[in-house]
Coordinates of C-alpha atoms in Angstrom, one line a residue:
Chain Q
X1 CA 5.4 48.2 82.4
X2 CA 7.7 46.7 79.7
X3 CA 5.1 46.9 77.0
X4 CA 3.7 50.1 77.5
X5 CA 7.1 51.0 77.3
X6 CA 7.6 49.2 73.9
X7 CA 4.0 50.5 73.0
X8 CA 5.8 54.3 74.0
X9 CA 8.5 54.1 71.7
X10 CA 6.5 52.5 68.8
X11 CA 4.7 55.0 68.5
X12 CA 7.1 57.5 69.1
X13 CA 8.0 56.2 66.0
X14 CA 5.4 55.7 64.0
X15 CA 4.6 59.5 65.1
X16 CA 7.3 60.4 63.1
X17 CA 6.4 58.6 60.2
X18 CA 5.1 60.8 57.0
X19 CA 3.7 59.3 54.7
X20 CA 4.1 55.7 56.1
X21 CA 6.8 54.4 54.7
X22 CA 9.0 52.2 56.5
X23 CA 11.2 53.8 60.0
X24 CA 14.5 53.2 59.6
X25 CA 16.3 53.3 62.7
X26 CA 13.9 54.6 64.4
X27 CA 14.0 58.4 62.3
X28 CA 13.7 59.3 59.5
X29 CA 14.8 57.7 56.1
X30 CA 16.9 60.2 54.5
X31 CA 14.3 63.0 52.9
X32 CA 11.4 62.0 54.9
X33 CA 8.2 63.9 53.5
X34 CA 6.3 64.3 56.6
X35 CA 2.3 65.2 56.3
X36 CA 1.1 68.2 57.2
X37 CA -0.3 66.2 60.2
X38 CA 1.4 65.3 62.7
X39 CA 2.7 67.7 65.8
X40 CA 4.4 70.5 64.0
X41 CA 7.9 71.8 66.1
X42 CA 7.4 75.6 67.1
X43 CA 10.6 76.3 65.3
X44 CA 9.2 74.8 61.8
X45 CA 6.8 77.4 61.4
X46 CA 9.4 80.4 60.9
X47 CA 12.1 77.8 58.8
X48 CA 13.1 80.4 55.8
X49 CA 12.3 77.8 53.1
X50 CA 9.1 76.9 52.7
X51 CA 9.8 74.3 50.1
X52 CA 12.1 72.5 52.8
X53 CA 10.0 72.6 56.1
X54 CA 8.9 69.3 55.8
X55 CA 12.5 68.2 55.4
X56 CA 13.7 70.7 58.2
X57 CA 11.1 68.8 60.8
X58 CA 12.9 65.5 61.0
X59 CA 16.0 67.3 62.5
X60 CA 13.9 68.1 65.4
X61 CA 12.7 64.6 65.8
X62 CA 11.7 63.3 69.0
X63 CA 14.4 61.6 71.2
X64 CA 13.2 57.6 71.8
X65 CA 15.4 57.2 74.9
X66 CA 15.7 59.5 77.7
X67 CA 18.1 59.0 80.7
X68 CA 15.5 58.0 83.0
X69 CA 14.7 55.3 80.4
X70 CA 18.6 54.0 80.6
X71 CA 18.0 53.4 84.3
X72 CA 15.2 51.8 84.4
X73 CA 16.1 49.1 81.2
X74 CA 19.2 48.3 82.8
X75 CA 17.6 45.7 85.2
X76 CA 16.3 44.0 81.9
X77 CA 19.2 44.6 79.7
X78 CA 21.4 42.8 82.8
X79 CA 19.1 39.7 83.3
X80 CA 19.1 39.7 79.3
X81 CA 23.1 39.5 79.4
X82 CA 22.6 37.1 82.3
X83 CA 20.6 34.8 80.1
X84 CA 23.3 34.9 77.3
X85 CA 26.1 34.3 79.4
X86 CA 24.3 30.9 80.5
X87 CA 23.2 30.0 77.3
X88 CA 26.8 30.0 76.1
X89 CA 27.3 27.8 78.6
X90 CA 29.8 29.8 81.0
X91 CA 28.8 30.4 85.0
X92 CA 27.6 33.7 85.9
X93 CA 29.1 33.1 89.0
X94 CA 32.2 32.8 88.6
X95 CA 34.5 35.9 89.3
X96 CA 35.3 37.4 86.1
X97 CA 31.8 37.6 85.2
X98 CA 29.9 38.6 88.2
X99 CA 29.0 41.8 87.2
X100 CA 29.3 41.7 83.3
X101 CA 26.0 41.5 83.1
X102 CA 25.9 45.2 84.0
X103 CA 28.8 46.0 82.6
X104 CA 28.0 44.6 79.1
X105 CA 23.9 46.9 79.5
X106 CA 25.5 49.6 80.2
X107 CA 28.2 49.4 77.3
X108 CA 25.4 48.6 75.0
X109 CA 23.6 51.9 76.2
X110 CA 26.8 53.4 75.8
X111 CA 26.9 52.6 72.0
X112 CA 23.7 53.3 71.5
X113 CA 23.7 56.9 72.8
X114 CA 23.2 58.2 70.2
X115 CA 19.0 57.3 70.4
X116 CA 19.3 59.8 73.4
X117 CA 20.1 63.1 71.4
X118 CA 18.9 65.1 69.3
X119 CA 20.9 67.2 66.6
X120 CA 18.8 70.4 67.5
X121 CA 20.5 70.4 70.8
X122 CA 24.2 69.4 69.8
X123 CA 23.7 72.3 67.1
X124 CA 21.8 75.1 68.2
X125 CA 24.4 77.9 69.1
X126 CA 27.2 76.7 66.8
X127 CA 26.3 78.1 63.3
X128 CA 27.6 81.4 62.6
X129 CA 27.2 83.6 60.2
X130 CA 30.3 83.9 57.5
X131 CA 30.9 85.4 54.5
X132 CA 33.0 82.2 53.2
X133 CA 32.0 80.0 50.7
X134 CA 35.3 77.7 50.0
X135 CA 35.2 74.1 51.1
X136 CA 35.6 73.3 54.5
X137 CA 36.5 69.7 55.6
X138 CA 37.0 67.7 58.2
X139 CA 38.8 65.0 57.8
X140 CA 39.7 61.7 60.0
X141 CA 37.2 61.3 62.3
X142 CA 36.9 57.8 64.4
X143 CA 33.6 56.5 64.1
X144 CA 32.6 53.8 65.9
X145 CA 28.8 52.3 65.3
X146 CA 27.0 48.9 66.2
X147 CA 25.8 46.5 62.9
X148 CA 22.0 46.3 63.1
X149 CA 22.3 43.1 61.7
X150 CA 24.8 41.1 64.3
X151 CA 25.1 43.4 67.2
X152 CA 29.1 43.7 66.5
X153 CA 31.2 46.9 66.2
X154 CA 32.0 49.1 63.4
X155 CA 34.8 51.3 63.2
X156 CA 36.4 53.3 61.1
X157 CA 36.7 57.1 59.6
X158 CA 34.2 59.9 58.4
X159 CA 35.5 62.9 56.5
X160 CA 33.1 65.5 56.0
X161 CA 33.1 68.5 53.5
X162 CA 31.0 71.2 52.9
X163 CA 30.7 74.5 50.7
X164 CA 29.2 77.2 53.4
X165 CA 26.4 79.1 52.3
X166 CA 26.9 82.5 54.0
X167 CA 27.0 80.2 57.3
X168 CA 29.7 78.0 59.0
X169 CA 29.1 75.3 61.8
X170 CA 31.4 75.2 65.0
X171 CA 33.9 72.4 63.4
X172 CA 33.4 69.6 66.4
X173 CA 29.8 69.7 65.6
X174 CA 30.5 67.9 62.7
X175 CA 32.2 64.9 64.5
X176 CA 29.6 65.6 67.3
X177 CA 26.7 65.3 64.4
X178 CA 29.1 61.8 63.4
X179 CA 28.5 60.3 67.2
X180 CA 24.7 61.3 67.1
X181 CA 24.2 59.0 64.2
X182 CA 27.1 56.5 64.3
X183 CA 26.0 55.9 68.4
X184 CA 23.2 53.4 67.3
X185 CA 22.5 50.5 65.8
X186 CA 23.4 50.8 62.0
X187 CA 23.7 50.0 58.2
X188 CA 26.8 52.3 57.2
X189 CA 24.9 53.6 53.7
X190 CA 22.1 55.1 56.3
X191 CA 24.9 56.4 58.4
X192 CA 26.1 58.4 55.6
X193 CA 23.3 59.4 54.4
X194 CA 22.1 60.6 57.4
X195 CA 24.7 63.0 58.4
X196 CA 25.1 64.7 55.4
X197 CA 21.6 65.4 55.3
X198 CA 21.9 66.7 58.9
X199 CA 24.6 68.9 57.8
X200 CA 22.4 70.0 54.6
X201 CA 19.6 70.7 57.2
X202 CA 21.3 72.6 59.8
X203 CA 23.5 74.8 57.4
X204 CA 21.4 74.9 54.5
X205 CA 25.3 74.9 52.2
X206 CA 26.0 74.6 49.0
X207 CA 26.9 70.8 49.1
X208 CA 27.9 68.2 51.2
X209 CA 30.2 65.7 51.1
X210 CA 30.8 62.6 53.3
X211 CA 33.0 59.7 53.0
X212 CA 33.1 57.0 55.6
X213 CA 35.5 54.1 55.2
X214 CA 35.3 51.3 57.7
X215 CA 36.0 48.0 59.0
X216 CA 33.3 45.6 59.7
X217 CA 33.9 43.5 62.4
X218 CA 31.0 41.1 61.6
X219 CA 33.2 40.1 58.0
X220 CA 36.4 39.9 60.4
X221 CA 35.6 38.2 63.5
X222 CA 32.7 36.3 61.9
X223 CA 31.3 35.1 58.5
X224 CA 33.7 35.5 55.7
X225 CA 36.3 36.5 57.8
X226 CA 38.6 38.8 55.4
X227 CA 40.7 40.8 57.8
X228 CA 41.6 43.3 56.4
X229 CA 38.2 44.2 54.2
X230 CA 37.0 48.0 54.4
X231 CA 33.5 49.6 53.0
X232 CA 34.0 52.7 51.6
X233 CA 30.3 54.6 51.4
X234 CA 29.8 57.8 50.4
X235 CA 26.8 60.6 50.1
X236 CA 27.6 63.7 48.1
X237 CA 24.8 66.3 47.9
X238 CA 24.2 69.7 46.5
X239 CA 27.1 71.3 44.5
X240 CA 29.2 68.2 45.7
X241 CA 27.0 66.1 43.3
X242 CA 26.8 68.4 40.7
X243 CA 29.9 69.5 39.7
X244 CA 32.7 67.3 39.2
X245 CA 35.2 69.1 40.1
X246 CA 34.3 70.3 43.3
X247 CA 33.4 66.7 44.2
X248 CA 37.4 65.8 42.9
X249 CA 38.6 68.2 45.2
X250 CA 37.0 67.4 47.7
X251 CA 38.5 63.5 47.3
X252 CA 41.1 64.4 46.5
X253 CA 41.9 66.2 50.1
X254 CA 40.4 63.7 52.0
X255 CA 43.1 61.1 50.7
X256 CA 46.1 60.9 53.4
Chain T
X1 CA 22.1 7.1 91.4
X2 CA 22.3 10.0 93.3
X3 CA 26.0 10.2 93.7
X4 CA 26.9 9.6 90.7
X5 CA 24.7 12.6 89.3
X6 CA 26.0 14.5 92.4
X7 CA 29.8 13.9 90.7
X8 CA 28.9 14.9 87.7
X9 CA 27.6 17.8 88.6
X10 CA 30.3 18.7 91.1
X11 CA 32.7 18.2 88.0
X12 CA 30.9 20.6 86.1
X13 CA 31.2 23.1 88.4
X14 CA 34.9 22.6 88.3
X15 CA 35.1 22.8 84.6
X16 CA 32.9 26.0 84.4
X17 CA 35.8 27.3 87.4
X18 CA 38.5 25.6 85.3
X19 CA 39.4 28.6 83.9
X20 CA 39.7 30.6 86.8
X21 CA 41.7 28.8 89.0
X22 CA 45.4 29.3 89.0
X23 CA 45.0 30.9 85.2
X24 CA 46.2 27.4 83.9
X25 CA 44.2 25.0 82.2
X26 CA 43.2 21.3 83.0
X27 CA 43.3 19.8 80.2
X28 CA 41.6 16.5 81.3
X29 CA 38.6 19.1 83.1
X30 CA 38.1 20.8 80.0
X31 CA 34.7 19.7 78.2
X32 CA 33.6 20.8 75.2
X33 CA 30.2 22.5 74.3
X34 CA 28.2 20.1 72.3
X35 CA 27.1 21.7 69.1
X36 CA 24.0 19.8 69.7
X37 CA 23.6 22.1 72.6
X38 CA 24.4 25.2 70.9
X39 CA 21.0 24.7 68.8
X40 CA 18.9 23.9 71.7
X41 CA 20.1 27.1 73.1
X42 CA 19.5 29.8 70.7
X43 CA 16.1 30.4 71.4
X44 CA 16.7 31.8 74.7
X45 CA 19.6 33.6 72.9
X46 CA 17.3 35.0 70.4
X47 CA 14.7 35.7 73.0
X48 CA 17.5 37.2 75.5
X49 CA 18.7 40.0 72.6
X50 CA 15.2 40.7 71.4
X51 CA 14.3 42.2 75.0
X52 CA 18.1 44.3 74.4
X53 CA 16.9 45.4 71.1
X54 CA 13.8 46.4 72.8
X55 CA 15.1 48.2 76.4
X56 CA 17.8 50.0 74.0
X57 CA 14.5 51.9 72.8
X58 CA 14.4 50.1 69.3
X59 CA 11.8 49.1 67.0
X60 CA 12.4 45.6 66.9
X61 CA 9.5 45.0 63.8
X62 CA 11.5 47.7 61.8
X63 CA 12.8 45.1 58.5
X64 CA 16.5 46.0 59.8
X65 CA 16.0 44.1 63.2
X66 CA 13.6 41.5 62.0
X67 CA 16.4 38.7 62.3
X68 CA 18.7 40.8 64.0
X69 CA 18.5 38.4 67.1
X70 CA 18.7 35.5 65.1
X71 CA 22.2 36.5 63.7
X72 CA 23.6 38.5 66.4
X73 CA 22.8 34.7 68.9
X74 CA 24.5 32.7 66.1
X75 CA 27.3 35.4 65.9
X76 CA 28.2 35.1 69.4
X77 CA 27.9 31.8 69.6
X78 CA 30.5 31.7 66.8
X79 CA 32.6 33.8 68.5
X80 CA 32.6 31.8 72.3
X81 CA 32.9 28.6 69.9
X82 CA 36.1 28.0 71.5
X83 CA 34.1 26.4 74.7
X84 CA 33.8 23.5 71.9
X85 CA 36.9 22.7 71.6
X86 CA 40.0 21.2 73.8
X87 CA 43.5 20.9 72.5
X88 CA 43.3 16.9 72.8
X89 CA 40.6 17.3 69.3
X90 CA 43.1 19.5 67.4
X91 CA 46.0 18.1 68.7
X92 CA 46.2 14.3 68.8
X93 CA 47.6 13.7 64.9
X94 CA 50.1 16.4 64.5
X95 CA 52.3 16.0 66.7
X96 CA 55.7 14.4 64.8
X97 CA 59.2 13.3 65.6
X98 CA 62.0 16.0 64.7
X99 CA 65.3 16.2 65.8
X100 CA 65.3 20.0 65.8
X101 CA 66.2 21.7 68.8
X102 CA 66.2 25.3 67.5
X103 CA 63.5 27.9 68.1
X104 CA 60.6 27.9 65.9
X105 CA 58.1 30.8 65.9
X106 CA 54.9 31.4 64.4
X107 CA 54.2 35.1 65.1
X108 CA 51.2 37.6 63.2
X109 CA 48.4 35.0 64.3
X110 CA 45.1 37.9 63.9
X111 CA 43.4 36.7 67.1
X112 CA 39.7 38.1 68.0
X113 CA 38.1 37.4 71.2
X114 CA 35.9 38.9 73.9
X115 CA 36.4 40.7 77.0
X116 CA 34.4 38.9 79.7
X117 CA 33.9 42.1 81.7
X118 CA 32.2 44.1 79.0
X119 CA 31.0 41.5 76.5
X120 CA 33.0 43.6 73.3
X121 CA 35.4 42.2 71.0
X122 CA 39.1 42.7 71.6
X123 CA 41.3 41.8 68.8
X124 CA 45.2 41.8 68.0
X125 CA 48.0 39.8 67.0
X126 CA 49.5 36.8 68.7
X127 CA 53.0 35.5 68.8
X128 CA 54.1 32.4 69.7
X129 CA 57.7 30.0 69.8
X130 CA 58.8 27.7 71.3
X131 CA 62.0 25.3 71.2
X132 CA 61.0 21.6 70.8
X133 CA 62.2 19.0 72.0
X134 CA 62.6 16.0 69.7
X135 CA 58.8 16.9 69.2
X136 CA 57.5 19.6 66.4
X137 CA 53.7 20.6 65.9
X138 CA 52.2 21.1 63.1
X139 CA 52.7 24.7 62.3
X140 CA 48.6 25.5 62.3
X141 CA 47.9 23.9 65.4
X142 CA 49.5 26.6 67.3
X143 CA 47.0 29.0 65.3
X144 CA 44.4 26.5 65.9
X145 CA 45.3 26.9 69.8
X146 CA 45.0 30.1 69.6
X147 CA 42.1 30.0 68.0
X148 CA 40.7 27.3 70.9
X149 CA 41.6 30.0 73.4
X150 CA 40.1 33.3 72.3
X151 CA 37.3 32.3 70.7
X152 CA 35.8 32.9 75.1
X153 CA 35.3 35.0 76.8
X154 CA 38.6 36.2 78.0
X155 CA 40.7 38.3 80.1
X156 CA 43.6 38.9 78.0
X157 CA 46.1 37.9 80.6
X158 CA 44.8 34.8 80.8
X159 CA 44.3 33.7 77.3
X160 CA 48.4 34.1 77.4
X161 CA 48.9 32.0 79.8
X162 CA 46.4 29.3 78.4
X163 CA 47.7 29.5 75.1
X164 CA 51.2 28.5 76.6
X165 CA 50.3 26.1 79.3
X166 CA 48.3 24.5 76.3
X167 CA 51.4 24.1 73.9
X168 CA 53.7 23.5 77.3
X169 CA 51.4 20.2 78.4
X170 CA 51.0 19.1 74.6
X171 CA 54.4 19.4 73.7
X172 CA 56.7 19.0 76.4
X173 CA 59.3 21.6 75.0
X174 CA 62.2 23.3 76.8
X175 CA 60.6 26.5 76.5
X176 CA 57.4 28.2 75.2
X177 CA 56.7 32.2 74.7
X178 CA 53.7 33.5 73.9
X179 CA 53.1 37.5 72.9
X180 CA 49.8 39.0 72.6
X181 CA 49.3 42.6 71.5
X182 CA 45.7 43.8 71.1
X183 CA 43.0 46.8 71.2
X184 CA 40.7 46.3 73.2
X185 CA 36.9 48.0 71.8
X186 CA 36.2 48.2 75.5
X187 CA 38.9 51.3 76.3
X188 CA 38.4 52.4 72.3
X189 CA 34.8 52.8 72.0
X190 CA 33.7 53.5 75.1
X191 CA 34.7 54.4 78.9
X192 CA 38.6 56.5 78.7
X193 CA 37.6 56.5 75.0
X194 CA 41.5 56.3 73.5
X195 CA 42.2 55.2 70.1
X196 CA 45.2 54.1 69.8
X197 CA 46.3 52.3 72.9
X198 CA 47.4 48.8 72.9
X199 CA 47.8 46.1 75.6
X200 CA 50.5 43.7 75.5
X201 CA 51.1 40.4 77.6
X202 CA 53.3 38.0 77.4
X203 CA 53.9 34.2 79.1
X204 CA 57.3 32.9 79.0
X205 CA 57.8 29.1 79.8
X206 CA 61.1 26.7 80.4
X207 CA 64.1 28.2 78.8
X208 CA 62.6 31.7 77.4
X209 CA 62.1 32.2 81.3
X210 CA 65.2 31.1 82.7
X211 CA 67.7 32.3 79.9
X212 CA 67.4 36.0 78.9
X213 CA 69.3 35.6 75.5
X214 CA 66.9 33.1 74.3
X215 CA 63.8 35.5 74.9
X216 CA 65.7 38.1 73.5
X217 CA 66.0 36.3 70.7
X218 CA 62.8 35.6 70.6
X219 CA 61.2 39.0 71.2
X220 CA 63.6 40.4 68.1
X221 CA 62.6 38.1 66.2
X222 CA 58.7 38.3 66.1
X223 CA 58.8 42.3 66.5
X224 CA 60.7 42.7 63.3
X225 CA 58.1 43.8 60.9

């Protein structure tokens, strides 16, 4: 049952994948230029731009976990934990960590959420049309994300900007568009990257902005151990790119 | 043959219970984790976090997660390497002859460690002092103790109490206090979800529990910024 599971999401996966190159995260890789094969999303079909259907498609990519899926791994994910605690060599027995096993699966499912939703339906009712076209930002929001590399938190801040195009988004989908992404295991450049272009997708706006500064707790608990480290990453698209000024703005009000 | 085997199995059980019984620790019960042992193990480490990787609904082939459970075994094993050590390795050389009988604190130890319900890091700052008694310690071995002690899994309640009962029974001072304010990731990232709370225990030994003015002075001392 496990494998055909593994086989499932694979090629959920792979279903995704254009033109072949390599699946990040399971979704796309920033501008993924999907064939025209592939299962084409009703809603594709009537996008405005043609140019930037292809683009427009991996917002509506498929979901890899469902909630039926998160019930039935947790079984696994607790005799996984169960083996770890042994092999540090503590006693699942003892009080304290008689039921961390299922505690710690279902934390892990918890920070990994984000596998379980898709932006389509965070999204869907919240963009309105409005005849603005000055920046909008939000600024300060916690983020909290999983390293891909040592299974360890990340924390930290995203602030988001944008320049509407004749169309605004409901302002806690932006930091509901942040958990989406930043509820899975990650690299913080493709965390970045990936919610501005969400935001570029959804809104189609004039530019984008995001800056995400955060602490890595694989460099402070582990490793190098510099406590007080932080990794600045940002992805500036659009008008945001283009013209410096907007982009100093933009900076410029982000800074507290 | 048998007995013997029997005993020394029967003592493992109550060193792997050491650490629940009564909050304190044994000191002569405590056994390390060979590192020798830490190698043999990571195997089923690595095996144990590939099937997470996998029931999560990853792509464990993806080039992100190639060695992912490779790193994330020896990063946990790094972070529970505190089942290595016992106060007695850290301890023996540095512990001198002072006449000084005034408080000494050491206080903004970072501490990280892991909360043994949830299996996430909590992390904070540790303060300890204590008032010796003809006998100082080295100023980093009380950082190394508290290093001994977090690097568990821990409830943070109890890691206070260990980190005092350790300097109490290494020192013999008139009084020990120990401070520990932390986040936990387990109530910030998850379940009530809230940012910006902070937990804070404390253990107060010999005089700094029987004399109010002494941990008073004590408190003032390592909360001033």
């Amino acid at each position: 049952m496990d494998r055909s599971k593994q086989n499932k999401y694979s090629s959920n996966e792979k279903k995704d994948n254009g033109d072949g190159g390599s699946v990040l995260n399971g979704h796309f890789d920033g501008m993924v230029k999907r064939a025209t094969g592939g299962p084409q999303a009703p809603g594709a079909e009537s996008a405005p731009h043609r140019s930037t259907s292809a683009v427009m498609e991996s917002w509506k990519e498929e979901r890899t976990r469902s909630l039926e899926d998160n019930e039935m791994s947790l079984p696994s994910l607790a005799a996984a934990y169960t083996t770890i605690l042994r092999g540090l060599g503590e006693n699942p027995q003892r009080q304290g960590l008689l039921k961390t096993p299922w505690r710690a699966a279902t934390a892990m499912q918890f920070f990994t959420k984000g596998y379980q939703e898709k932006i389509i339906d965070v999204l869907n009712d919240a963009i309105f049309d409005e005849d603005h076209d000055e920046m909008v930002i939000v600024k300060d929001i916690d983020m909290f994300s999983m390293c891909e590399h040592h299974l360890v938190p990340i924390f930290g801040r995203v602030h988001i900007g944008y320049l509407p195009n004749k169309r605004v988004l409901g302002l806690s989908k932006l930091a509901r568009i942040v958990e989406i992404y930043s509820r899975r295991l990650q690299v913080q450049e493709r965390l970045t990257k990936q919610i501005a272009v969400a935001i570029t997708e959804a809104l189609q706006p004039t530019g984008v902005g995001v800056v995400i500064e955060a602490t890595h707790m694989c460099m402070v608990m582990r490793g190098v151990q510099k406590m007080n480290s932080k990794t600045v990453t940002s992805t500036m698209l659009g008008n945001f790119r283009e013209d410096p000024k907007t982009r100093d703005e933009f900076l410029r009000l982000i800074k507290s | 043959m048998s007995t013997k085997v029997g005993d020394i199995v029967e003592e493992f059980q109550s060193e792997r219970i050491t650490d629940n019984k009564m909050s304190t620790v044994h000191r002569h019960h405590e056994i390390s984790r060979k590192e020798s042992e830490d190698e043999c193990r990571l195997p089923a480490l690595e095996a144990a976090y590939t099937d997470i990787l996998r029931h999560l609904g990853e792509d464990t082939d993806r080039e992100g997660l190639l060695r992912t459970p490779l790193r994330a075994a020896k990063a946990i094993q790094f972070l529970t390497k505190g089942y290595h050590e016992t106060i007695d390795d850290i301890l023996n050389n540095a512990i001198f002859d002072e006449d000084h009988e005034e408080m000494v604190i050491v206080k903004d130890i970072d501490m990280f460690s892991l909360c043994e319900h949830h299996m996430v890091p909590f992390f904070g700052k540790v303060h300890i002092g204590y008032i010796p008694n003809k006998k100082v310690v080295g100023l980093s071995k009380l950082a190394r103790i508290v290093e001994i002690f977090s690097r568990r899994l821990q409830v943070q309640e109890r890691l206070t109490k260990q980190i005092a009962t350790g300097i109490s029974e290494a020192l013999q001072p008139k009084g020990v206090a120990v401070v520990i304010e932390a986040a936990h990731m387990c109530m910030v990232m998850r379940g009530v979800q809230k940012m910006n709370s902070r937990t804070v225990t404390s253990a107060m030994l010999g005089v700094y529990l029987e004399d109010p003015k002494t941990r008073e002075e004590f408190l003032y001392l390592s909360q001033r910024t």
